[in-house]
mmCIF file of C-alpha atoms and ligand atoms in Angstrom:
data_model
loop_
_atom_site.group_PDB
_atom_site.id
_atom_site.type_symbol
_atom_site.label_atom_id
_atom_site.label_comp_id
_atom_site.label_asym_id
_atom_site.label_seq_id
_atom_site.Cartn_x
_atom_site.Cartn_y
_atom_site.Cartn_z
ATOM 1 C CA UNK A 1 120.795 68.642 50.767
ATOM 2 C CA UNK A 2 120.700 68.384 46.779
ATOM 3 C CA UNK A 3 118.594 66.462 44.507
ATOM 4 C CA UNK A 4 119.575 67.818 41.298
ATOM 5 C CA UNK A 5 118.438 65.103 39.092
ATOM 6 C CA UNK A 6 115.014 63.148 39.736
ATOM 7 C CA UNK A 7 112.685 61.304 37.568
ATOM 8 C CA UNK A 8 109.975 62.370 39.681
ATOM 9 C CA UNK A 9 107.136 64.007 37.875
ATOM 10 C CA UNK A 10 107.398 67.770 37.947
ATOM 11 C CA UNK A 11 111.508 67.313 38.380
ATOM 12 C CA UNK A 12 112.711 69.505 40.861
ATOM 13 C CA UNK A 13 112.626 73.127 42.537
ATOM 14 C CA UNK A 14 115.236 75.095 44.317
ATOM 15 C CA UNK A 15 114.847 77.053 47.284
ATOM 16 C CA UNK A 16 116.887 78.837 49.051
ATOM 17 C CA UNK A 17 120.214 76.356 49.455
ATOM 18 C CA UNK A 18 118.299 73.239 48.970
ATOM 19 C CA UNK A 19 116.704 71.498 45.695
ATOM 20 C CA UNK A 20 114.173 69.589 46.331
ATOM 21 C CA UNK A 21 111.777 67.220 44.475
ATOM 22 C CA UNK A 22 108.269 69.010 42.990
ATOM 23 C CA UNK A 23 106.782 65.847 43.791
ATOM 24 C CA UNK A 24 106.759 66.265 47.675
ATOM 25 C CA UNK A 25 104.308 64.182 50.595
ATOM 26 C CA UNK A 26 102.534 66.098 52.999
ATOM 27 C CA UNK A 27 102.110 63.320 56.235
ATOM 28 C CA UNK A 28 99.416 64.988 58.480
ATOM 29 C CA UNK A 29 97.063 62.111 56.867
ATOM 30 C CA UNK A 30 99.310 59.606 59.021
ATOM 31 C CA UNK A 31 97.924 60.508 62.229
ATOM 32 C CA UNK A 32 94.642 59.140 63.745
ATOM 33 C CA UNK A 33 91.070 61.069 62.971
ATOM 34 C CA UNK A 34 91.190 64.357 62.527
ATOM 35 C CA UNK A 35 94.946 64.856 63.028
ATOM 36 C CA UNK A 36 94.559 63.394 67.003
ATOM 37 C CA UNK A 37 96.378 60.223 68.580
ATOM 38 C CA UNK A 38 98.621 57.583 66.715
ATOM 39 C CA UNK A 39 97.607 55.762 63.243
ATOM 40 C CA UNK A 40 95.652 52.911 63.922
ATOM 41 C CA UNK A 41 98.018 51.260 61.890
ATOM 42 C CA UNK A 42 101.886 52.163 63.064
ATOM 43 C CA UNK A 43 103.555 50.134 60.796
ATOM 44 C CA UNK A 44 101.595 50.915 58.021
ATOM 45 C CA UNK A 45 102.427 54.340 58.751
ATOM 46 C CA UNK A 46 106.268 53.527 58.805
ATOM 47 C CA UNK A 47 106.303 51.802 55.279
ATOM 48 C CA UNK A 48 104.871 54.847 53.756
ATOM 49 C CA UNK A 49 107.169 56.948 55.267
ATOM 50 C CA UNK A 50 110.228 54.657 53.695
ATOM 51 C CA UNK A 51 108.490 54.186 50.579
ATOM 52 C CA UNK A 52 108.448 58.380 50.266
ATOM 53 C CA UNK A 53 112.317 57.968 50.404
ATOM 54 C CA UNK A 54 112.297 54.493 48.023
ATOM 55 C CA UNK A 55 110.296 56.569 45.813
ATOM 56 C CA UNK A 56 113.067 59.800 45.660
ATOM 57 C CA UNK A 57 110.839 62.062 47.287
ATOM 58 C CA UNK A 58 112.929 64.457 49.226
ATOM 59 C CA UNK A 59 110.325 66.900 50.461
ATOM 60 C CA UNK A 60 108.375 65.915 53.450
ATOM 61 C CA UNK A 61 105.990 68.746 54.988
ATOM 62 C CA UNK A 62 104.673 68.203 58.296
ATOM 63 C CA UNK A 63 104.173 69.756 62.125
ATOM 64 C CA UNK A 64 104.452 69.008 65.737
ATOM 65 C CA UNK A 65 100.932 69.891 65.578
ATOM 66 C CA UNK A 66 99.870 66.566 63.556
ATOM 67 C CA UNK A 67 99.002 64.459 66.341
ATOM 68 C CA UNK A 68 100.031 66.512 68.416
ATOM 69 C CA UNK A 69 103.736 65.118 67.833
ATOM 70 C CA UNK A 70 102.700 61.590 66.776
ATOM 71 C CA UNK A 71 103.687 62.497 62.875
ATOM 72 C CA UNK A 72 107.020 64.001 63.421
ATOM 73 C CA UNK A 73 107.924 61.073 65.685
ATOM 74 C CA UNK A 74 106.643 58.622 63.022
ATOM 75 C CA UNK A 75 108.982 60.496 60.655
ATOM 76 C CA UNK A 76 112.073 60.289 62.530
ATOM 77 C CA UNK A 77 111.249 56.353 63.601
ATOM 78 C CA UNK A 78 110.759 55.582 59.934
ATOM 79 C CA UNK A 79 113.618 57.857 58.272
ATOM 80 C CA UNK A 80 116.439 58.391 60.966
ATOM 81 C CA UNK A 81 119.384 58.681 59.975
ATOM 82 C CA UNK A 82 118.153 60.735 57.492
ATOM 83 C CA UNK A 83 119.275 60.986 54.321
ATOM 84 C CA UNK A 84 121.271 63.996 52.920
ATOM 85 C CA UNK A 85 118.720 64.946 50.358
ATOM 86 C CA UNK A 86 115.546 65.398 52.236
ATOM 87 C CA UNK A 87 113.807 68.268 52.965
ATOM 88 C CA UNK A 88 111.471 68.382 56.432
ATOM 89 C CA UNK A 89 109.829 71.211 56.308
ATOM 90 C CA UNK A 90 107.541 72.313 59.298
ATOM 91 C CA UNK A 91 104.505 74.890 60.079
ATOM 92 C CA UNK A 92 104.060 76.664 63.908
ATOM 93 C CA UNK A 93 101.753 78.822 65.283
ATOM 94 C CA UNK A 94 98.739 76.305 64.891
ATOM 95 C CA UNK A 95 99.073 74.385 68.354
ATOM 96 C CA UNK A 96 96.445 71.729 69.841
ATOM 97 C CA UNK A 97 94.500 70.950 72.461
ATOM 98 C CA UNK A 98 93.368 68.252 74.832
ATOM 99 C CA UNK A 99 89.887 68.560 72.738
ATOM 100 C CA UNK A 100 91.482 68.550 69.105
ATOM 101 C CA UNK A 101 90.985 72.177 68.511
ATOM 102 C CA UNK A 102 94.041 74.414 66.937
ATOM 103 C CA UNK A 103 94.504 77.003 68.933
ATOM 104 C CA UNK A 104 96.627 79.933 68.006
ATOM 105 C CA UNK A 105 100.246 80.058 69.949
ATOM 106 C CA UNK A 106 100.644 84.367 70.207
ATOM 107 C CA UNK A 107 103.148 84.732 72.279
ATOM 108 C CA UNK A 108 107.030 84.734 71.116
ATOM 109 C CA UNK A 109 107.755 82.580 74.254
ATOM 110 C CA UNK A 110 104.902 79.946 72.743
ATOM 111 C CA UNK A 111 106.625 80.356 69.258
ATOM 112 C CA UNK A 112 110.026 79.509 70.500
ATOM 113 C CA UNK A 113 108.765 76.531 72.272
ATOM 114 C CA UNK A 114 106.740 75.440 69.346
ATOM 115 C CA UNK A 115 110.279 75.131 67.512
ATOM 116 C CA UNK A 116 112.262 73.549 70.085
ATOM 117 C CA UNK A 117 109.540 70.710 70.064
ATOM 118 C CA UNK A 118 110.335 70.127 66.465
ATOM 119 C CA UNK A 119 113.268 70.298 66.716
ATOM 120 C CA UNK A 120 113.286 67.589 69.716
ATOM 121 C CA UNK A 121 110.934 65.113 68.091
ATOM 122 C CA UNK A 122 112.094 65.664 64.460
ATOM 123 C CA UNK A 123 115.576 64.729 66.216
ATOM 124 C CA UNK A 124 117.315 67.746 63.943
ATOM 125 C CA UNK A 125 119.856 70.424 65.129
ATOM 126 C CA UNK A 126 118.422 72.391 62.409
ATOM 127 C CA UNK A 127 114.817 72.573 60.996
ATOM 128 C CA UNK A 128 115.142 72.925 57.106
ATOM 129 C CA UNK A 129 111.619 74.794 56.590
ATOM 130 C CA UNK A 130 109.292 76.413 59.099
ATOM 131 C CA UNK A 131 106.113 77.711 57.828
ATOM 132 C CA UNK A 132 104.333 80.493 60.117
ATOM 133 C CA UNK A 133 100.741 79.299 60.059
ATOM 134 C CA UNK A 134 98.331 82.107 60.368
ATOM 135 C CA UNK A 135 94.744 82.403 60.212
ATOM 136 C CA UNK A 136 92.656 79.697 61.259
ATOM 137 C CA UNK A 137 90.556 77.241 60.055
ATOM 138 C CA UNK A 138 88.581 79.284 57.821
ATOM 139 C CA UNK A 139 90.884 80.700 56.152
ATOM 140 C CA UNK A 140 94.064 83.579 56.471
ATOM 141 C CA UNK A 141 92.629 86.420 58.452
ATOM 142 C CA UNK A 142 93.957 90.457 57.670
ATOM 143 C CA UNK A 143 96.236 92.263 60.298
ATOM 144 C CA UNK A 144 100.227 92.633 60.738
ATOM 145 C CA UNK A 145 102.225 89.260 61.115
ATOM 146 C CA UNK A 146 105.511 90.876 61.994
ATOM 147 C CA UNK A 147 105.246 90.322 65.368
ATOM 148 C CA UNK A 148 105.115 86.643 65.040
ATOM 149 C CA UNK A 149 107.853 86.201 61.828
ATOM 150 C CA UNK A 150 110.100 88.455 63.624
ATOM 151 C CA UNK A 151 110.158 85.820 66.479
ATOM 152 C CA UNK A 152 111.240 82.996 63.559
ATOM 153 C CA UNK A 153 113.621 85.535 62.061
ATOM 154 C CA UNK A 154 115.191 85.587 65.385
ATOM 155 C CA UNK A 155 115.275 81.757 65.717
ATOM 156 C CA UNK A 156 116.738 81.743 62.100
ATOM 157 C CA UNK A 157 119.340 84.233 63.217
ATOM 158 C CA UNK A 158 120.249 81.591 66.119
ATOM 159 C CA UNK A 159 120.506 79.266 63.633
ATOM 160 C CA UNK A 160 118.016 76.753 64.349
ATOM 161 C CA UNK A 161 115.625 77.421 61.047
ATOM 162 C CA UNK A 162 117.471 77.627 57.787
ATOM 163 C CA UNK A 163 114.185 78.867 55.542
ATOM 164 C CA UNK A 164 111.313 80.807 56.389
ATOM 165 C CA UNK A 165 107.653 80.439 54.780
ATOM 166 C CA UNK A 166 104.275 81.311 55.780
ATOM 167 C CA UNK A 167 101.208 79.782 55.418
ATOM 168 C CA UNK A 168 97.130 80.704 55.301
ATOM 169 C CA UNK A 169 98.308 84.343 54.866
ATOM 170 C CA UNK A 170 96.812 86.962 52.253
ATOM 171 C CA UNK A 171 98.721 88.425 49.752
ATOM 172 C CA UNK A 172 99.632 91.833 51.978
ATOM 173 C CA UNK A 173 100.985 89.200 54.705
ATOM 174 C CA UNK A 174 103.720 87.323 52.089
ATOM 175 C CA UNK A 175 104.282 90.846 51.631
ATOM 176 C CA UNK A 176 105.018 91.719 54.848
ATOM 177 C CA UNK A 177 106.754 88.753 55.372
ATOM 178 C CA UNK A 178 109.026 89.171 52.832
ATOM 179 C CA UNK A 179 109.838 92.458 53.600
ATOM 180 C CA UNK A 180 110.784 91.493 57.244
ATOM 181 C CA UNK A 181 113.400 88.460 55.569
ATOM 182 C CA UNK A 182 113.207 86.538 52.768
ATOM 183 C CA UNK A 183 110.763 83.714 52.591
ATOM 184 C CA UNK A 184 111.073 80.750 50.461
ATOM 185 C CA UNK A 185 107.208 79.733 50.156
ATOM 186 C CA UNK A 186 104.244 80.117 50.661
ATOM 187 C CA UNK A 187 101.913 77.586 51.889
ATOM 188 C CA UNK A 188 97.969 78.341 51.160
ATOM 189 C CA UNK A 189 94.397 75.940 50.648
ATOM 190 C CA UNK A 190 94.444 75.903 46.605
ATOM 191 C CA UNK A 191 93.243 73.097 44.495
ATOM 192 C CA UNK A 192 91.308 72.389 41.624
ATOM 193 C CA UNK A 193 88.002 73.912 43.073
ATOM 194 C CA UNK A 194 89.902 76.421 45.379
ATOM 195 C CA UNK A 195 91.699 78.810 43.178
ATOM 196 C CA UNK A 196 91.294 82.582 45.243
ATOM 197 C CA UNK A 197 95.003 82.533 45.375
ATOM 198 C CA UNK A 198 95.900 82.530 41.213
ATOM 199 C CA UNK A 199 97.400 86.183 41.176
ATOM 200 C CA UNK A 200 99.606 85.348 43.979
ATOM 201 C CA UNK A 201 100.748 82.369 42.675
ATOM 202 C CA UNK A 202 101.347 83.935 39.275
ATOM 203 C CA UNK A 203 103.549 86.676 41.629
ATOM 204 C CA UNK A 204 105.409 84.426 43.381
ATOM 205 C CA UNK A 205 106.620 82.880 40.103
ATOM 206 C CA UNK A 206 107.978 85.659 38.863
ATOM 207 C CA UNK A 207 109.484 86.149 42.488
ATOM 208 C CA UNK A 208 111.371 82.653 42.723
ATOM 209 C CA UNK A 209 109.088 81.792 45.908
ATOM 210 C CA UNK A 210 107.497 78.417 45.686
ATOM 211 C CA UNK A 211 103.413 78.002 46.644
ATOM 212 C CA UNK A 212 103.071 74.859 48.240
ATOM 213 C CA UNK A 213 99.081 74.471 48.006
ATOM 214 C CA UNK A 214 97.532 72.338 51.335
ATOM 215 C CA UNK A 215 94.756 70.405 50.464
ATOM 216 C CA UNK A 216 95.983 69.617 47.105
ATOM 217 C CA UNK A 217 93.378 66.647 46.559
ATOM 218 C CA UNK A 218 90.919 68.371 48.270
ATOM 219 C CA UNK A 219 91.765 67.672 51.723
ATOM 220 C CA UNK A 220 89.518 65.287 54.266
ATOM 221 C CA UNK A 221 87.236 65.163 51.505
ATOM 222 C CA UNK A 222 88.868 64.426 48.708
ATOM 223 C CA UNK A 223 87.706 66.462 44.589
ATOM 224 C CA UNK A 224 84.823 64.811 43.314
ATOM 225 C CA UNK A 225 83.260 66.475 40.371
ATOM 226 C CA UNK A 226 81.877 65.586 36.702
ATOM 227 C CA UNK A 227 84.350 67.305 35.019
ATOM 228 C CA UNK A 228 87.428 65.700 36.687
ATOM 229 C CA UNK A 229 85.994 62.305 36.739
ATOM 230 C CA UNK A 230 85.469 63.086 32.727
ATOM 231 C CA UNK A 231 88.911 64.284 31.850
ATOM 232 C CA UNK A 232 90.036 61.283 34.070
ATOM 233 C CA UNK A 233 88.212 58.642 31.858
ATOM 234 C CA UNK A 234 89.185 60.350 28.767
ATOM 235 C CA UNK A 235 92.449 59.959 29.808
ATOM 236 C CA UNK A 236 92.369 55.978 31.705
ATOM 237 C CA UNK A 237 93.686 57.739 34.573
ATOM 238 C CA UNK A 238 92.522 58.155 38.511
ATOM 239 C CA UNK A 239 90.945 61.640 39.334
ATOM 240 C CA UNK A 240 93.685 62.601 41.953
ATOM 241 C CA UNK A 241 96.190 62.008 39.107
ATOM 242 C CA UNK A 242 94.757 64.868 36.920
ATOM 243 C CA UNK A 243 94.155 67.098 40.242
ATOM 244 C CA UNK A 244 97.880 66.279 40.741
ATOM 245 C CA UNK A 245 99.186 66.989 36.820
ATOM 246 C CA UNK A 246 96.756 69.987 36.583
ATOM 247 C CA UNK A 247 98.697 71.605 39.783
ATOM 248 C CA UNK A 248 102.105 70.157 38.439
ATOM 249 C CA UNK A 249 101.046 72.092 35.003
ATOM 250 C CA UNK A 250 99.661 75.367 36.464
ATOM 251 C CA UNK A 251 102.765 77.108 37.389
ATOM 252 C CA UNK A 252 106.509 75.847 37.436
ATOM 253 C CA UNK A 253 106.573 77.055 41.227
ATOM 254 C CA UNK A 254 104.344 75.226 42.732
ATOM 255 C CA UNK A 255 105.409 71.971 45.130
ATOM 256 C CA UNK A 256 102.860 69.188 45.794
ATOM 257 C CA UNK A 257 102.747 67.867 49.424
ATOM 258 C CA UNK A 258 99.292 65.293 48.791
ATOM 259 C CA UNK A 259 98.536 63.133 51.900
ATOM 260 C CA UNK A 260 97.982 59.289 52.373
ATOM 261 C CA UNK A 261 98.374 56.995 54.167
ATOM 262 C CA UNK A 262 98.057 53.993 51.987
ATOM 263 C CA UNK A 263 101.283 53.135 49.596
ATOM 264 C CA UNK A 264 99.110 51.897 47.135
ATOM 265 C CA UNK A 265 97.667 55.580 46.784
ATOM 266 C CA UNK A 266 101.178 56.832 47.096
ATOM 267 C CA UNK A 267 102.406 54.830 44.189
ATOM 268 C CA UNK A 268 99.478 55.714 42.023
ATOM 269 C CA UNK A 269 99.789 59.171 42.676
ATOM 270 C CA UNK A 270 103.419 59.233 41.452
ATOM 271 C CA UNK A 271 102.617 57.320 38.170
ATOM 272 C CA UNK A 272 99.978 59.259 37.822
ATOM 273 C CA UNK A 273 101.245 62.816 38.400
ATOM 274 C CA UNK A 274 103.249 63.037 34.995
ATOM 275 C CA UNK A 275 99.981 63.348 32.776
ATOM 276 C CA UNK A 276 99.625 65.962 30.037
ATOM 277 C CA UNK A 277 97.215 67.531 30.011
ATOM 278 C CA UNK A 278 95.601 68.879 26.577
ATOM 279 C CA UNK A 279 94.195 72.212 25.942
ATOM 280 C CA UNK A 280 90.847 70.254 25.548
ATOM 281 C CA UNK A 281 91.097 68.733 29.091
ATOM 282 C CA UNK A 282 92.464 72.076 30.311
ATOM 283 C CA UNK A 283 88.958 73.938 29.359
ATOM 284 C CA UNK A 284 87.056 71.107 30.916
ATOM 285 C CA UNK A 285 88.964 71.215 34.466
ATOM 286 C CA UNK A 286 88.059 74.883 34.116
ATOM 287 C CA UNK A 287 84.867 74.868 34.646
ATOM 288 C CA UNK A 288 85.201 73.141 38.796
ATOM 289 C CA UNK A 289 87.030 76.139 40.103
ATOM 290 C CA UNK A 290 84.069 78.599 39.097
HETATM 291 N N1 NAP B 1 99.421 74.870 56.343
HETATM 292 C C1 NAP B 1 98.249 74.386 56.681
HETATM 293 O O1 NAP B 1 97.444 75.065 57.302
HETATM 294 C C2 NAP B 1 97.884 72.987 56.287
HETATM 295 C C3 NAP B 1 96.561 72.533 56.450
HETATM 296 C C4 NAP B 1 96.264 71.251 56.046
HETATM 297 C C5 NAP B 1 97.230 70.420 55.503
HETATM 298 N N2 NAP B 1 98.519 70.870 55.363
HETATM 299 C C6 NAP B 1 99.563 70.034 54.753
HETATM 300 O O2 NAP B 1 99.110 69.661 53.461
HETATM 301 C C7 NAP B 1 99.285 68.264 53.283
HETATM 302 C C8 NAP B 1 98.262 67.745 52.305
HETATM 303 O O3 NAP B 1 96.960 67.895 52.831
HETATM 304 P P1 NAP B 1 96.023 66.659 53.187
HETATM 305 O O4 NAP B 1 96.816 65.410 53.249
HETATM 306 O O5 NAP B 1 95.222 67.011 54.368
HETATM 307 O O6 NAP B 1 95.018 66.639 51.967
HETATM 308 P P2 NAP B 1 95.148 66.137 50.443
HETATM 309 O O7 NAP B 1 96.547 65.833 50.086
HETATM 310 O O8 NAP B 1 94.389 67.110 49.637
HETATM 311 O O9 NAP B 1 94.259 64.820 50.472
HETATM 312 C C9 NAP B 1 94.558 63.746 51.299
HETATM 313 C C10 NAP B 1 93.365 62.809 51.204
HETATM 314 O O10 NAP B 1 93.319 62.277 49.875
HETATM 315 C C11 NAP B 1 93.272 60.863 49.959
HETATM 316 N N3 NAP B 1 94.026 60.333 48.815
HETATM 317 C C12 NAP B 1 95.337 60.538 48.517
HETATM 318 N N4 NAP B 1 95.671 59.888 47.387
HETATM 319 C C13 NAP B 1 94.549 59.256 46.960
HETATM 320 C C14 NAP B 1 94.260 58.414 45.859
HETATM 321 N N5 NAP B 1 95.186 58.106 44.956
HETATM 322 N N6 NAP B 1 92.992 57.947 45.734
HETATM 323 C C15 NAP B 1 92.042 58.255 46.636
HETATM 324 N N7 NAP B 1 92.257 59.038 47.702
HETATM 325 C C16 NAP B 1 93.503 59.535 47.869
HETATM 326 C C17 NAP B 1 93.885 60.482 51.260
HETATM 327 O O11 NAP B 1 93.314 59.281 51.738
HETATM 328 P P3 NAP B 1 94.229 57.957 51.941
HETATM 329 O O12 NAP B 1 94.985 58.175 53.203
HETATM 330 O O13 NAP B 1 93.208 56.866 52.026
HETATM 331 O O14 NAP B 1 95.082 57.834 50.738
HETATM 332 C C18 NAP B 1 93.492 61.664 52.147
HETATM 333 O O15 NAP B 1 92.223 61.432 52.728
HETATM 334 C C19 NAP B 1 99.142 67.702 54.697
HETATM 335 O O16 NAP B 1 99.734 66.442 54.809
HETATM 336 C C20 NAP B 1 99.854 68.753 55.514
HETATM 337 O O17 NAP B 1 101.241 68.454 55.515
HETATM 338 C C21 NAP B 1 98.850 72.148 55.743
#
């Protein structure tokens, strides 16, 4: 499960028993519009998969929800046997339905199934990561989450989760969370132009937890703005690249899961990740998150 060494940009980040690239891929991009059906392009789909691996990425973050299913099947099609060194980590809670809407499992029965059908189409005895998604689309939403973790902490107990994290939570749920059993991560919308969660991340640091932001280039609409396209010419490099290094540079704890599902916009991202970024271009990205 190690990757001690990498020359990944960002290098690596342990948690709990496992370290794992900074330089992760988040696959719900590889499933058809709006996260419903198969990719209209399955093999295309498989060769970024393997070209995550070629590449030394050993974090993969996905759900049974992408699709629903389609990406965790794509994942163990394109990566079974899987290597020692990667890192699948998985969300529940959010569930799907027949119209493409994410409704909320509640119930510890629902939970517990959500699992097992992770762990049945990742093809794992053991998921590595599972995230307890809360909230909803909008956003995390207040109230007590220890109903819900203290199903996972049970499944962990049974040993089929070996790290718990949360995700679209406030800072009194990680809290909470992590008062129940330790969590690894947290999993929250922050980019560029979303920054609401900088104290917690700034916390979590000084914790050990990792903050794995979603949407790190912005999502299904990918960061346009002046300033970002400006730093990015100053610098002969692609926009997502500085989104990527300014993340990479922000705190030492957070992971990057981006989505594609092109391997040309895989590679770039990679060679592009590694930027420095200048105090100059620092106070120029500054100005998109307020
Ligand atoms: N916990 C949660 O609630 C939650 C919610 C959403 C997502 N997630 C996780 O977060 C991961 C990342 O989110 P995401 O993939 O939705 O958003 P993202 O990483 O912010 O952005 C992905 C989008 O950026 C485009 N892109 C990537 N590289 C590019 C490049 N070099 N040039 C131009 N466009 C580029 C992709 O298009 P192409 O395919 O054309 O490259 C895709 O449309 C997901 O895969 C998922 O695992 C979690």
């Amino acid at each position: 499960m190690n990757a001690p060494t990498t020359s990944l940009p960002g290098g690596t980040w342990t948690l709990g028993n496992a370290t794992i690239t900074r330089f992760g891929y988040g696959a719900m991009q590889l499933a058809g519009p709006w996260v419903m059906g198969p990719p209209a392009d399955h093999d295309g789909a498989l060769a970024v998969l393997r070209e995550v691996v070629a590449a030394g990425i050993t974090h993969v973050d996905t759900s049974d929800a992408y699709g629903p299913r389609v990406t965790n099947e794509l994942i163990a099609e394109a990566l079974r046997p899987y290597p020692e060194s990667l890192f699948l980590a998985t969300k529940v809670r959010a569930n799907r339905d027949a119209q493409g809407g994410w409704p909320t499992a509640r119930r510890p029965e629902d939970l517990r199934k959500q699992v097992h059908e992770n762990l049945q189409s990742l093809g794992v005895e053991t998921l590595d990561l599972v995230n307890m998604r809360m909230g909803d689309a909008e956003g995390p939403k207040p109230g007590s989450i220890a109903e819900a973790f203290e199903t996972l902490v049970e499944l962990q107990r049974e040993g089929l989760i070996r790290h718990l994290g949360v995700s679209n939570v406030t800072t009194e749920q990680v809290a909470e969370a992590h008062g129940i059993a330790p969590i690894v991560c947290v999993q929250n919308m922050y980019n560029l132009a979303h920054r609401h969660d900088d104290d917690l991340i700034d916390t979590l640091a000084a914790d050990g937890i990792a903050y794995v932001p979603f949407f790190p280039l912005g999502g299904f609409t990918p960061l346009q703005s002046d300033a970002l396209s400006g730093v990015a010419v100053r610098l002969g490099a692609t926009p997502m690249s500085v989104a990527l290094a300014w993340l990479l540079q922000r705190s030492p704890n957070i992971l990057l899961i981006p989505g594609t599902s092109s391997t040309a916009h895989l590679r770039e991202n990679i060679a592009g990740a590694g930027l420095s970024l200048s105090d100059e271009d620092l106070a120029d990205l500054e100005s998109i998150g307020h």
